[in-house]
C-alpha positions as a Markdown table, in Angstrom:
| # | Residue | x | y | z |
|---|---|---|---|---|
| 1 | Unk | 43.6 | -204.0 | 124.7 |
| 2 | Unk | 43.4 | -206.4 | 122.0 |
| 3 | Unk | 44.5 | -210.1 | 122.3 |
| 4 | Unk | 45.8 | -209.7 | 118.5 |
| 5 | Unk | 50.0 | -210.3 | 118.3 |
| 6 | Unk | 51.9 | -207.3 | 117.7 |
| 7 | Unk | 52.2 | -207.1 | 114.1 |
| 8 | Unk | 48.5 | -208.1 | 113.5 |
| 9 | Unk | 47.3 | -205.3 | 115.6 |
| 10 | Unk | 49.6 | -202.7 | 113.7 |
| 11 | Unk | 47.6 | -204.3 | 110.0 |
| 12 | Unk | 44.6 | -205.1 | 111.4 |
| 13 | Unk | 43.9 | -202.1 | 114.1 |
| 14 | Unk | 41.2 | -202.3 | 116.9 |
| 15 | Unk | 37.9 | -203.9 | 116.0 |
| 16 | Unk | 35.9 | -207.7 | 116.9 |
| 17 | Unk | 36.9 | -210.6 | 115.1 |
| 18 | Unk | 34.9 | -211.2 | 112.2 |
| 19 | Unk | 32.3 | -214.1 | 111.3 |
| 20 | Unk | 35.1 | -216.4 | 110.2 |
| 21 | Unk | 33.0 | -217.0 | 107.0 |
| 22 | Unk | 33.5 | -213.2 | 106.1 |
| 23 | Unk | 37.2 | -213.5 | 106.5 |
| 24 | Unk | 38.0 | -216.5 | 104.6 |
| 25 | Unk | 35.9 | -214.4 | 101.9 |
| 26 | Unk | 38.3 | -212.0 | 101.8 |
| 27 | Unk | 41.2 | -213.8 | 101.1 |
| 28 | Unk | 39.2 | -216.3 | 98.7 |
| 29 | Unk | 39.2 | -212.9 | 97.0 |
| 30 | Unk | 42.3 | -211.6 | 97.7 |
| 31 | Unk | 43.7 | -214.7 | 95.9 |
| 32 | Unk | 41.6 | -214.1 | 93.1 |
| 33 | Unk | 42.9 | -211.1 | 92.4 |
| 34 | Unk | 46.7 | -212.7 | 92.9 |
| 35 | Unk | 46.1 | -215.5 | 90.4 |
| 36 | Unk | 45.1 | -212.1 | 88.4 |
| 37 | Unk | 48.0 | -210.9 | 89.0 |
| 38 | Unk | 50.0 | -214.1 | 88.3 |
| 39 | Unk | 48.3 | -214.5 | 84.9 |
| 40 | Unk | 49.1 | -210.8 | 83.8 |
| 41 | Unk | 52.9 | -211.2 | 84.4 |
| 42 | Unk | 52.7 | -214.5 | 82.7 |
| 43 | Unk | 51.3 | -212.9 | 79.6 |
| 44 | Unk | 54.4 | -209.8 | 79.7 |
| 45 | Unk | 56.8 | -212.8 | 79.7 |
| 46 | Unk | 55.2 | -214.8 | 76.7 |
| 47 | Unk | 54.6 | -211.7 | 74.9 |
| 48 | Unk | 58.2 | -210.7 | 74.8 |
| 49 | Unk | 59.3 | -214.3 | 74.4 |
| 50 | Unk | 56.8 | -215.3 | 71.8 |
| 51 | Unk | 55.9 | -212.6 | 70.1 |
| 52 | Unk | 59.2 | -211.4 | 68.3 |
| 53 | Unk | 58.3 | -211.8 | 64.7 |
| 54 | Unk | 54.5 | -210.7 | 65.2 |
| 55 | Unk | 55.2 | -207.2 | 66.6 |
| 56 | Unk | 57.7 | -204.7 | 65.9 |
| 57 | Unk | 60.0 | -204.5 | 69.1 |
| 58 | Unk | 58.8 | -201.1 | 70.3 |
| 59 | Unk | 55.0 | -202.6 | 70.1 |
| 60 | Unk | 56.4 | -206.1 | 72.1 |
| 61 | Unk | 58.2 | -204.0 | 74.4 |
| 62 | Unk | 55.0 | -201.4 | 75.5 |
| 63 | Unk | 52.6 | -204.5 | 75.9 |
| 64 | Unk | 54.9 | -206.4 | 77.7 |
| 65 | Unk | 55.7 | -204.0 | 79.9 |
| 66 | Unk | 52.0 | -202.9 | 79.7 |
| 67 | Unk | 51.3 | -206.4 | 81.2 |
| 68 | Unk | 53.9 | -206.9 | 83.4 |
| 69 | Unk | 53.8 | -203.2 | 85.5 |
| 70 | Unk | 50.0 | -204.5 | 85.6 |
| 71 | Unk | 50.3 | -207.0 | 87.6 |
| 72 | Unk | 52.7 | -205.9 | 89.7 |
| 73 | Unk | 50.5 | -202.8 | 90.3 |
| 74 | Unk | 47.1 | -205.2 | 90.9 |
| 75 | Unk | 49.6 | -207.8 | 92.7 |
| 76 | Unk | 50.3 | -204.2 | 95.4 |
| 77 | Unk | 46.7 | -203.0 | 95.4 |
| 78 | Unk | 45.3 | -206.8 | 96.2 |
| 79 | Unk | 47.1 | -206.7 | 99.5 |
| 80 | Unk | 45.9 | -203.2 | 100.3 |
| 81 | Unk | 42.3 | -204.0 | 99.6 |
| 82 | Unk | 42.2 | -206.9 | 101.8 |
| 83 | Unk | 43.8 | -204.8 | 104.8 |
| 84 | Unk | 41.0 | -202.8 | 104.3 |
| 85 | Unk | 38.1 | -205.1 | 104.0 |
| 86 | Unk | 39.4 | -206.8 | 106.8 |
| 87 | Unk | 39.6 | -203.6 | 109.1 |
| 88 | Unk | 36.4 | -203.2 | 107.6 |
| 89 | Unk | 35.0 | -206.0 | 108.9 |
| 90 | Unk | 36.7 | -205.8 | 112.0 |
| 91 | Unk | 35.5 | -202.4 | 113.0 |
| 92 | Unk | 31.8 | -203.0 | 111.3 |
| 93 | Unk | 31.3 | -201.1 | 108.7 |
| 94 | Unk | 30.8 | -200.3 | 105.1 |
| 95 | Unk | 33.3 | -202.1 | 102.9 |
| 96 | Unk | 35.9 | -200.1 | 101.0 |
| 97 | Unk | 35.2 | -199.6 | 97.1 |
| 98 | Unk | 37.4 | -201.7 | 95.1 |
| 99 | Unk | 40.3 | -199.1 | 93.8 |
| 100 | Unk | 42.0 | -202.1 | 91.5 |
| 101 | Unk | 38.7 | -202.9 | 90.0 |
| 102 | Unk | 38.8 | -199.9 | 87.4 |
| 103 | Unk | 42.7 | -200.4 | 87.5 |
| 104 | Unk | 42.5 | -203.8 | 85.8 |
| 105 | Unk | 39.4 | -203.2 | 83.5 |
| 106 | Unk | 41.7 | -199.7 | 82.4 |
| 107 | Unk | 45.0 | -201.7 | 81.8 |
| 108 | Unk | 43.0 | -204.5 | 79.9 |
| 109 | Unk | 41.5 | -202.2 | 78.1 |
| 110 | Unk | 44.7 | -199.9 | 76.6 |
| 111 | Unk | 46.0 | -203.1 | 75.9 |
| 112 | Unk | 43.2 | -204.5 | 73.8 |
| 113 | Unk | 42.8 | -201.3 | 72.5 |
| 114 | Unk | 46.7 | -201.4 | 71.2 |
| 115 | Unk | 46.4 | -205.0 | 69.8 |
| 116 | Unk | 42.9 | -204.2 | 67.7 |
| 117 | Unk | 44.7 | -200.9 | 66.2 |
| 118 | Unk | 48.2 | -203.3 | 65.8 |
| 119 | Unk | 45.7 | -206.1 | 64.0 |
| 120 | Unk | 43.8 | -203.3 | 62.0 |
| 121 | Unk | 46.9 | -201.3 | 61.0 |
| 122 | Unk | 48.6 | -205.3 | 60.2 |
């Protein structure tokens, strides 16, 4: 039986503690990808605040929401990831790929994408 409370047994699952080095990793990079997060939903804001006589509303509109359902979606998958690398760790073994990696370099990348063919098309 572990010696984990309740609710961290239901997240964490069975498994050793980790080297507390390897865990204070994790949410190092956990954070990382929060601040991420944060700086993503700061951009949807400014763009639709800022941005009403450089785009056309429908343009404003798709990269703010662009931005915005971003980081909520990287916000989501940063949790989920550090379950699993924790439980990872935990139960010894190989770390989980990182699922949000290609997320964020996809969304980035549509929204570049959109702004080169807006400043090219301008």
């Amino acid at each position: 039986m572990s010696t984990l409370p309740d609710w961290q047994y239901r997240i964490l699952g069975e498994g050793e503690d980790p080297d507390p080095r390897f865990t204070l990793a994790n949410e190092r990079t956990f954070l990382a990808w929060i601040r991420t997060a944060m700086a993503l939903v700061a951009a949807g804001v400014a763009v639709e605040a800022l941005t009403q006589t450089v785009f056309t509303e429908t343009v404003r509109t798709a990269l703010a929401a662009s931005l915005l359902v971003l980081g909520i979606l990287l916000a989501a998958g940063s949790f989920v990831r550090w379950v699993k690398v924790e439980r990872s760790l935990r139960r010894r073994r190989s770390l989980p790929v990182p699922l949000i990696a290609p997320l964020l370099a996809g969304g980035v990348a549509v929204v570049t994408a959109v702004l080169a063919i807006w400043l090219i098309a301008a």
